[in-house]
Tab-separated table of C-alpha atoms in Angstrom:
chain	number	residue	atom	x	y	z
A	5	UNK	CA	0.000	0.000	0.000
A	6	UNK	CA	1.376	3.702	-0.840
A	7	UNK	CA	1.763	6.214	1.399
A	8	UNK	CA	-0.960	8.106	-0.598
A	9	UNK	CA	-3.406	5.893	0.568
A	10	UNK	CA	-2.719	5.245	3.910
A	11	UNK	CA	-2.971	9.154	4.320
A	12	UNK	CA	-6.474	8.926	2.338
A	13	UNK	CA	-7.774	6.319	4.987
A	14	UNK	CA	-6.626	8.450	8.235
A	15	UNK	CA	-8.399	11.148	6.814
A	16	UNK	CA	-11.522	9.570	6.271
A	17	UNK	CA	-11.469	8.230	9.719
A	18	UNK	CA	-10.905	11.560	11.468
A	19	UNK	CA	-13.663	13.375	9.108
A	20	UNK	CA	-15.989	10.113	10.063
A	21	UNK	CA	-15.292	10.919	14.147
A	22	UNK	CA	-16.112	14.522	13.668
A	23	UNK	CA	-19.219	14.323	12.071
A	24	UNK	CA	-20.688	10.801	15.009
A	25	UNK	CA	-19.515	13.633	17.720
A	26	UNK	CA	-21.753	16.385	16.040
A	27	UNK	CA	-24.764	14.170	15.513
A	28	UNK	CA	-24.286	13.010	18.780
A	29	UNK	CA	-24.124	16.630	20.296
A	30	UNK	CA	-27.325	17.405	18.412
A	31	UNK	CA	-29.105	14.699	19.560
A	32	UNK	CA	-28.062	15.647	23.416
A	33	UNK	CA	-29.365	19.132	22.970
A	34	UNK	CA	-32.954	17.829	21.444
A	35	UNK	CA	-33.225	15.945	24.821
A	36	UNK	CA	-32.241	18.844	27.001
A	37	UNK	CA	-34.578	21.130	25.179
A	38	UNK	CA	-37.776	18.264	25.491
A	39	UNK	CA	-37.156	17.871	29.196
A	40	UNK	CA	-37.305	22.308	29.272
A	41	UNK	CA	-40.364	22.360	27.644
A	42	UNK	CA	-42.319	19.750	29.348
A	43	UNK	CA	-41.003	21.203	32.442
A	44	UNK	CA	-42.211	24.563	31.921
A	45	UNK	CA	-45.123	23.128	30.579
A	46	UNK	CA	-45.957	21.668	33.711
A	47	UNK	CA	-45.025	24.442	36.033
A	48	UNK	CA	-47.384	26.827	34.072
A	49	UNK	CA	-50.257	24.442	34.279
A	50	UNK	CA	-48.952	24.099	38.006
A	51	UNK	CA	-49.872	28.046	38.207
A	52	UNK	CA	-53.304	28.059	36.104
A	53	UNK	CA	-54.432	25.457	39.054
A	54	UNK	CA	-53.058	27.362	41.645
A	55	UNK	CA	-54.482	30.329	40.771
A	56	UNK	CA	-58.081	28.963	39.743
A	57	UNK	CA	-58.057	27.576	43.171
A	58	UNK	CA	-57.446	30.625	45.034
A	59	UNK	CA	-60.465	32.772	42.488
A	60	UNK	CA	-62.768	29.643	43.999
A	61	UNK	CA	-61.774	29.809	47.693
A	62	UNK	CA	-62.361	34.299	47.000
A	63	UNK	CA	-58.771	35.461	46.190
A	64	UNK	CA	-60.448	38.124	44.254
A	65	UNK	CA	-62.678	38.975	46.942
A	66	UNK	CA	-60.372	39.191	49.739
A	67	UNK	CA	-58.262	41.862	47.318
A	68	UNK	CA	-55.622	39.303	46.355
A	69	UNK	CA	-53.606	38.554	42.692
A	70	UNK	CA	-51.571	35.826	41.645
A	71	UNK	CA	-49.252	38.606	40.351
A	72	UNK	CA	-46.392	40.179	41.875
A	73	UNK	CA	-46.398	44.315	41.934
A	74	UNK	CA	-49.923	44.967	41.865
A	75	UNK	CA	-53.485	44.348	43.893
A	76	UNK	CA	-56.772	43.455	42.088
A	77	UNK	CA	-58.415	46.376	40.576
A	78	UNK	CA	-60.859	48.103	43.194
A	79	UNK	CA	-63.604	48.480	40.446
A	80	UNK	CA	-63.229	44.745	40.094
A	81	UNK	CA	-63.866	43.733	43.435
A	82	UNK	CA	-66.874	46.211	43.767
A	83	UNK	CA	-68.044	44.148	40.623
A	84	UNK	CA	-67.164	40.715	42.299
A	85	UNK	CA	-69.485	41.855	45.389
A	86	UNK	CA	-72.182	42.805	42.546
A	87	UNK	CA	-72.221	46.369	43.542
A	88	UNK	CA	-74.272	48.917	41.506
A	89	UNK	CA	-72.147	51.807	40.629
A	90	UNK	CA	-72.401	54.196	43.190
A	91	UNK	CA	-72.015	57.529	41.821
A	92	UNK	CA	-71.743	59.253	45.223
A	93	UNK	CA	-68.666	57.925	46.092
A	94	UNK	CA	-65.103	58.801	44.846
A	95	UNK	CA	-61.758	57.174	44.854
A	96	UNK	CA	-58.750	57.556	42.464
A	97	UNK	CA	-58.430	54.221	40.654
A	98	UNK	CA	-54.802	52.609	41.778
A	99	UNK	CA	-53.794	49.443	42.104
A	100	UNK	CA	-49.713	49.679	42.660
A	101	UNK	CA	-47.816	48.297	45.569
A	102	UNK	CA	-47.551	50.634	48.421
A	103	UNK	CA	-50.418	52.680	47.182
A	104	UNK	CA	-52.966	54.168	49.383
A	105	UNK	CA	-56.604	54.981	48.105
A	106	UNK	CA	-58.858	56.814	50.290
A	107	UNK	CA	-62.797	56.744	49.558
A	108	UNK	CA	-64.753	59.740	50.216
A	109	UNK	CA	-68.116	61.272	49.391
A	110	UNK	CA	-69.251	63.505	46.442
A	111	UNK	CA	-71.458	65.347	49.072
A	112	UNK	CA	-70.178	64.603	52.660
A	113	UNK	CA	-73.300	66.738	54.018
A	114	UNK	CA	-76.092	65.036	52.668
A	115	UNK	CA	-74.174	61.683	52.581
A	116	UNK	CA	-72.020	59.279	55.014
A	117	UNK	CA	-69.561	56.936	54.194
A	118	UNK	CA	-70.191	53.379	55.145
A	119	UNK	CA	-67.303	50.907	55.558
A	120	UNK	CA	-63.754	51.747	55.610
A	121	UNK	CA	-62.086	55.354	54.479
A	122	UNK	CA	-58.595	53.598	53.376
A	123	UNK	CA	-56.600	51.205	51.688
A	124	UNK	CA	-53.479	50.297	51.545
A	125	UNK	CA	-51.686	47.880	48.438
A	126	UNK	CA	-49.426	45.542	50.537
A	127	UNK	CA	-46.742	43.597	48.533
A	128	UNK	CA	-44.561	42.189	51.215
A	129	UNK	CA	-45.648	38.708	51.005
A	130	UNK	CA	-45.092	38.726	47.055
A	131	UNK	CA	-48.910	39.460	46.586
A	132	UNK	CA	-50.457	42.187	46.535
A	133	UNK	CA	-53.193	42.489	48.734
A	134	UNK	CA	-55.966	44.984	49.918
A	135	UNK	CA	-55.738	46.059	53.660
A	136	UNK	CA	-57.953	46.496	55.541
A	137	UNK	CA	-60.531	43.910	54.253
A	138	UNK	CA	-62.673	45.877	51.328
A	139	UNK	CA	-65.870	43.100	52.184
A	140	UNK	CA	-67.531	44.477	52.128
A	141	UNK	CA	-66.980	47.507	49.647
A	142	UNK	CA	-67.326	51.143	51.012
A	143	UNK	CA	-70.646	53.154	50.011
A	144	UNK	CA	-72.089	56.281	50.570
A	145	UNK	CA	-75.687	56.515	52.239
A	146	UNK	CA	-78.221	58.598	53.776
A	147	UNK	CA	-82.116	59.335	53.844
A	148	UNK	CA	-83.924	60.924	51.611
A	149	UNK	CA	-85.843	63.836	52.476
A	150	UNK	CA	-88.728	63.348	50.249
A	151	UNK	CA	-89.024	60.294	52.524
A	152	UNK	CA	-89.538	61.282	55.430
A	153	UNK	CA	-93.156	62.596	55.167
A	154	UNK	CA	-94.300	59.570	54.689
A	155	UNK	CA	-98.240	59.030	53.809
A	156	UNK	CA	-99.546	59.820	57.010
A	157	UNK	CA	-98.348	62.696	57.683
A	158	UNK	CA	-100.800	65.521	55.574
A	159	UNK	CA	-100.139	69.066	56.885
A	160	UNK	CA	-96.803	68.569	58.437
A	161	UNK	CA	-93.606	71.023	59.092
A	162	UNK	CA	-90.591	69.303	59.056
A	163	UNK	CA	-87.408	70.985	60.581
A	164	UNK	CA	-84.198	69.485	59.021
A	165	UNK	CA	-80.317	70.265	60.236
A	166	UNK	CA	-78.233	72.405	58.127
A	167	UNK	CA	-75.126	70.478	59.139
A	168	UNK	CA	-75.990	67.290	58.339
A	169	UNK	CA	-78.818	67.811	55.422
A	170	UNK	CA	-78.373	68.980	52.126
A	171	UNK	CA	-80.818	70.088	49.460
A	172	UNK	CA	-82.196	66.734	48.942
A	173	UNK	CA	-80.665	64.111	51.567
A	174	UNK	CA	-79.611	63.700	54.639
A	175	UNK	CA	-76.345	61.972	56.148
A	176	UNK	CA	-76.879	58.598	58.852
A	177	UNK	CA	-78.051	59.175	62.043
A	178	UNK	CA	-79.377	62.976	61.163
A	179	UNK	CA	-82.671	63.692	63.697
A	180	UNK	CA	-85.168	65.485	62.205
A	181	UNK	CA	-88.203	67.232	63.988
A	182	UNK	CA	-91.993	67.057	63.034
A	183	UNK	CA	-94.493	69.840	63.830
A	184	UNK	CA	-98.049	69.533	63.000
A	185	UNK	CA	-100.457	72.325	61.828
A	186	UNK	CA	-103.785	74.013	63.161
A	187	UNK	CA	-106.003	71.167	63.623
A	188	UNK	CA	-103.637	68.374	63.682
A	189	UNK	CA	-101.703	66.572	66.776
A	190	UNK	CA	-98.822	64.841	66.281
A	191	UNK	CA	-99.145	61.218	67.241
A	192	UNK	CA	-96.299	59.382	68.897
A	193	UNK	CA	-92.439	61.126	69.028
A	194	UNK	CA	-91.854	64.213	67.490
A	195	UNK	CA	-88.274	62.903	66.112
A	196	UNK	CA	-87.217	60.837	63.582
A	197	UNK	CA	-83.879	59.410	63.159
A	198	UNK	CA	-81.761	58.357	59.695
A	199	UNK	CA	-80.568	54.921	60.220
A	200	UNK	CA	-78.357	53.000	57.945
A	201	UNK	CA	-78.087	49.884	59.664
A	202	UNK	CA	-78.974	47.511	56.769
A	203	UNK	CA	-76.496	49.488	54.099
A	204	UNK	CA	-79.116	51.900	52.950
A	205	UNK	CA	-80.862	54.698	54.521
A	206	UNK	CA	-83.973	54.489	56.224
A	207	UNK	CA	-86.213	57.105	58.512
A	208	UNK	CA	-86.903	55.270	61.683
A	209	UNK	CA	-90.395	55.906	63.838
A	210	UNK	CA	-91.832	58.653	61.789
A	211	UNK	CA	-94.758	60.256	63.174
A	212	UNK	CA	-98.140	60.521	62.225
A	213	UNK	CA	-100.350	64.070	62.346
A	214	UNK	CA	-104.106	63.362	63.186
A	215	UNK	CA	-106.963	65.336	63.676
A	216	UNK	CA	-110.976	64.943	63.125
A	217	UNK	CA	-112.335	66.285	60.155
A	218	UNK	CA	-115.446	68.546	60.440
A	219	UNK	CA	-118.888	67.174	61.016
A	220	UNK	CA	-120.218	67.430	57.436
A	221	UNK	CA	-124.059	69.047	56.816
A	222	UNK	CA	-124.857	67.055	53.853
A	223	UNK	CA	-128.994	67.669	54.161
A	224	UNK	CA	-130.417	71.264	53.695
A	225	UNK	CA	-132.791	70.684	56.249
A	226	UNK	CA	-130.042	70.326	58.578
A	227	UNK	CA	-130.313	73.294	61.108
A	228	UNK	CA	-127.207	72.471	63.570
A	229	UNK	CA	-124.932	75.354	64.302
A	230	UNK	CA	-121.570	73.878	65.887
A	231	UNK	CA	-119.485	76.037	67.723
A	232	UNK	CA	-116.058	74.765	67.065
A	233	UNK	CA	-112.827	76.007	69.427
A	234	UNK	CA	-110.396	78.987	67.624
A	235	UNK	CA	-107.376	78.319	66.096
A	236	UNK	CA	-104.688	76.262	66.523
A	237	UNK	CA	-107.020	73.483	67.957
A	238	UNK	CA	-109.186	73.686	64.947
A	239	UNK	CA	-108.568	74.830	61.575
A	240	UNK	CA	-110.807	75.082	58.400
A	241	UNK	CA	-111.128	71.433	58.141
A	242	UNK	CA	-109.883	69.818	60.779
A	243	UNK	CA	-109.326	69.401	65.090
A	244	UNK	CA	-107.085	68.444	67.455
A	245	UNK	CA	-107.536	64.708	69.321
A	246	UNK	CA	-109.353	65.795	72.325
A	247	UNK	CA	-111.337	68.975	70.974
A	248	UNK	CA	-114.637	69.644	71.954
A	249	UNK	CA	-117.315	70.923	70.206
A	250	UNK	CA	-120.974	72.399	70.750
A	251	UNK	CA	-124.246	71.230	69.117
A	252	UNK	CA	-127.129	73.601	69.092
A	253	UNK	CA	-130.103	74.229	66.854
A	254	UNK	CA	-130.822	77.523	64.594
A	255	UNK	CA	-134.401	76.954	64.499
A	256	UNK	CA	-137.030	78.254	66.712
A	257	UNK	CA	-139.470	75.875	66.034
A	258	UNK	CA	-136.655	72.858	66.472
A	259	UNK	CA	-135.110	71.604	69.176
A	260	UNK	CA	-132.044	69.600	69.885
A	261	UNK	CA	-132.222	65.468	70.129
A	262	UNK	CA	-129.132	63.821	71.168
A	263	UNK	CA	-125.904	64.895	71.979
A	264	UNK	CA	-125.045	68.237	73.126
A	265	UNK	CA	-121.542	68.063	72.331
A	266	UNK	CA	-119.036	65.766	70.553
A	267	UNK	CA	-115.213	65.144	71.127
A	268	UNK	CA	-112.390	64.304	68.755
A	269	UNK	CA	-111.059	60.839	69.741
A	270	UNK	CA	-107.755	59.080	68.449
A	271	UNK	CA	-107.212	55.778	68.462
A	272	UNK	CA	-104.165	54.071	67.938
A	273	UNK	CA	-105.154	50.287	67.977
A	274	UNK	CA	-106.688	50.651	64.890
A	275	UNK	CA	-104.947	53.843	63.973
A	276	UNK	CA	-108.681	55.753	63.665
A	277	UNK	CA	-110.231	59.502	64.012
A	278	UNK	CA	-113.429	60.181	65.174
A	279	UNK	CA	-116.138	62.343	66.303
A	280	UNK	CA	-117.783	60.883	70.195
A	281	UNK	CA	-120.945	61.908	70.846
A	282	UNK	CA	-122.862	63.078	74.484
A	283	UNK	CA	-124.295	59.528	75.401
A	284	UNK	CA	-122.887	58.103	71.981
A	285	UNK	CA	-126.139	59.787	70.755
A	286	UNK	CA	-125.366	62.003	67.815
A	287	UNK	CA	-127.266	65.351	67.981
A	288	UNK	CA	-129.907	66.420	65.419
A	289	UNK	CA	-132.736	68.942	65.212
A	290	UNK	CA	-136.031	67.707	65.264
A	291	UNK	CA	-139.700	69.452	65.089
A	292	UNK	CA	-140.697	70.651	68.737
A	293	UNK	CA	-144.534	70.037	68.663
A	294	UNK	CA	-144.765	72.256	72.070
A	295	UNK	CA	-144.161	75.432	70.093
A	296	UNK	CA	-146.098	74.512	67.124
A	297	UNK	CA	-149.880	75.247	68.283
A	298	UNK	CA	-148.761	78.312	69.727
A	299	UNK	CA	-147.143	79.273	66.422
A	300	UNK	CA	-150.444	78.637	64.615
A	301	UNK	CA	-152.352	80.861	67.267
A	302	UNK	CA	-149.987	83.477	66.609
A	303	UNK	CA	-150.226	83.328	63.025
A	304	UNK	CA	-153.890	82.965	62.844
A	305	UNK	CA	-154.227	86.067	64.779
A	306	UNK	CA	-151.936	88.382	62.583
A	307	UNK	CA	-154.116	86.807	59.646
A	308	UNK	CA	-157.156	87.938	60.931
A	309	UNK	CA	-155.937	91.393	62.215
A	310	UNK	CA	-154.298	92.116	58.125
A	311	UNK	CA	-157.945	91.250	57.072
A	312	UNK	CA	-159.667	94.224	59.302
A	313	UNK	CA	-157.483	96.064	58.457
A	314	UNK	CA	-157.385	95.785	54.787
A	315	UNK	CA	-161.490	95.628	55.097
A	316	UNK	CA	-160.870	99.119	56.898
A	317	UNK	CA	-159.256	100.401	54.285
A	318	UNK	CA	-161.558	99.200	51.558
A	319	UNK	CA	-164.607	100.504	53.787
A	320	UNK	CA	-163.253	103.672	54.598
A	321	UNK	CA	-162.098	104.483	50.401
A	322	UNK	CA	-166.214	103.590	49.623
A	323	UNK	CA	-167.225	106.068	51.877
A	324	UNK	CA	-164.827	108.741	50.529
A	325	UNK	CA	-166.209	108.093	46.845
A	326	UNK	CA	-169.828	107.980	48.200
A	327	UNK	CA	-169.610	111.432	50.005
A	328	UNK	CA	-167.681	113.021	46.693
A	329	UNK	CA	-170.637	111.732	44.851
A	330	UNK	CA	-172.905	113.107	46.976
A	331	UNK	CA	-171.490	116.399	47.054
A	332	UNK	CA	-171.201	116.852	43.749
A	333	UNK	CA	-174.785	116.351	42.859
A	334	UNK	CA	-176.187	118.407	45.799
A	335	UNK	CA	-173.622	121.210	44.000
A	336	UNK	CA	-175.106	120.893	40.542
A	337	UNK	CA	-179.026	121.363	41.918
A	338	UNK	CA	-177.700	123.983	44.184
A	339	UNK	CA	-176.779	126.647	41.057
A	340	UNK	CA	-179.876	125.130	38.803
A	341	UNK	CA	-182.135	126.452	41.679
A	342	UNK	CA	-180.633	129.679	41.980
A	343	UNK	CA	-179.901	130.861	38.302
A	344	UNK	CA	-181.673	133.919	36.932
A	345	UNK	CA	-184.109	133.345	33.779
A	346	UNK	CA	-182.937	135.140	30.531
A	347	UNK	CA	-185.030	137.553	28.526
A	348	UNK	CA	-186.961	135.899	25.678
A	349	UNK	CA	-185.036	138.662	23.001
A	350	UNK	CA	-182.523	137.312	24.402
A	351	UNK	CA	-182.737	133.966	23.733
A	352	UNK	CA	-184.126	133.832	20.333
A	353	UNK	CA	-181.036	136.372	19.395
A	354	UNK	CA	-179.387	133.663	21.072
């Protein structure tokens, strides 16, 4: 064999060793590069579990995220606790480590904050997370005025705070004082009180105003006259619980059957208003037959006395006519009597 080819074969062989420790490098890093993808495959399905588990056991609610740097979003967890937007309240929307959000009210006199005032983002533990608690999630209440009238309450003054009312609510726990009008008394406390125990504003043991209504005269024929007590125990239309009033007739040929007087009664078991009556006998004018035959005497007798005296009148206006007739006759044979004869001449000139 030449040297040529000897050299040839060692060449071959070297080239041949080369390209087995390539292939076998290759193959090595496929392997290596499997095992990292299964690995991280595994890890990240590792985290999708984890952090499915902690939305089901409230992670979300309790202000937590599975991410590092940041807490859940504050309008998120007000949507978690299915919270209507509440547009009284106000916060600045921040969800960074260290952060500290403070919730306040768009009108702090007419509204009160319910829940906590402050937040803080806390990252120490690698997670950010809301503290103090945000469950549940701050709101701002308070009464209404409108509402405190209620429907039993007709003629009614109602004396609200400045401090803690505004133009159209009022903050929690806000007293507010009833007054009745003429006519009208005020049944139970005079105070009512804004209570927000429940989350939402409420008035608490609102009062009622009562009074009786006037005794109605539906009938002509009805002749009562009631003599009903001044101002402020009655009004136009209505009186105080506890008024009194006087029954009498306007009629003197009528007298009075029944009650004398009535009194305004209020009941609050049933809550009622009415009118008691003297003996629980309601009053009415009747026909009083002792004054009627004297009434008929008394009209007979003026009859009879127009008649002679209308008969007078006619009797005495005959005679007048009678006595002008007379005179004038005995007047008219008086001058025929007495008048001088003419001279024949005289009258045949004539």
């Amino acid at each position: 064999m030449s040297f040529s080819s000897v050299l040839a074969i060692l060449v071959c062989v070297a080239v041949s060793a080369e390209v087995l420790d390539v292939a076998n490098a290759s193959d090595s890093s496929s392997e290596t590069a499997g095992l990292e993808l299964r690995t991280n495959t595994v890890d990240r399905v590792d985290e999708l579990e984890s952090t499915t588990a902690s939305r089901g056991r409230g992670g979300f609610e309790s202000g937590r995220r599975e991410e590092k740097d940041m807490c859940v979003s504050l309008d998120h967890i007000r949507q978690q606790q299915r919270l209507e937007s509440d547009p009284e309240i106000y916060f600045k929307s921040n969800n960074s480590c260290n952060v500290t959000i403070r919730f306040q009210c768009q009108d702090p006199v007419g509204f009160s904050l319910v829940g906590v005032d402050s937040v803080t983002c806390d990252c120490s533990s690698g997670l950010g997370v809301w503290t103090p608690s945000l469950d549940p999630f701050p709101t701002c209440t308070g009464c209404a005025k409108s509402e405190a009238h209620g429907y039993k309450l007709p003629h009614t003054a109602l004396v609200f705070p400045n401090h803690s009312c505004s133009f159209l609510n009022c903050r929690c726990d806000t007293t507010v004082k009833y007054r009745c009008g003429a006519g009208l008394t005020i049944a139970g406390n005079d105070t009512s009180i804004c209570s927000c125990d429940t989350g939402k504003g409420r008035w608490l043991n609102r009062p009622a105003c009562r009074g009786c209504k006037k005794i109605e005269q539906e009938e002509v024929v009805d002749t009562r006259l009631f003599a009903y007590p001044p101002p402020p125990v009655c009004s136009g239309d209505h009186c105080q619980c506890a008024a009194n009033v006087t029954i009498r007739c306007d009629s003197k040929s009528k007298k009075l059957s029944g009650g004398r007087w009535a009194q305004c009664l209020c009941s609050t078991d049933p809550f009622d208003v009415f009118w008691q009556y003297e003996n629980e006998q309601e009053g009415r004018c009747i026909l009083d037959d002792s004054k009627t035959p004297l009434l008929d005497k008394h009209d007979s007798q003026m009859a009879a006395n127009t008649t002679d005296i209308v008969l007078g009148i006619v009797l005495s206006l005959v005679g007048l006519v009678a006595c002008a007739i007379l005179g004038l006759i005995s007047y008219k044979r008086f001058f025929s009597s007495n008048a001088p004869s003419m001279p024949t001449s005289l009258l045949v000139i004539y």
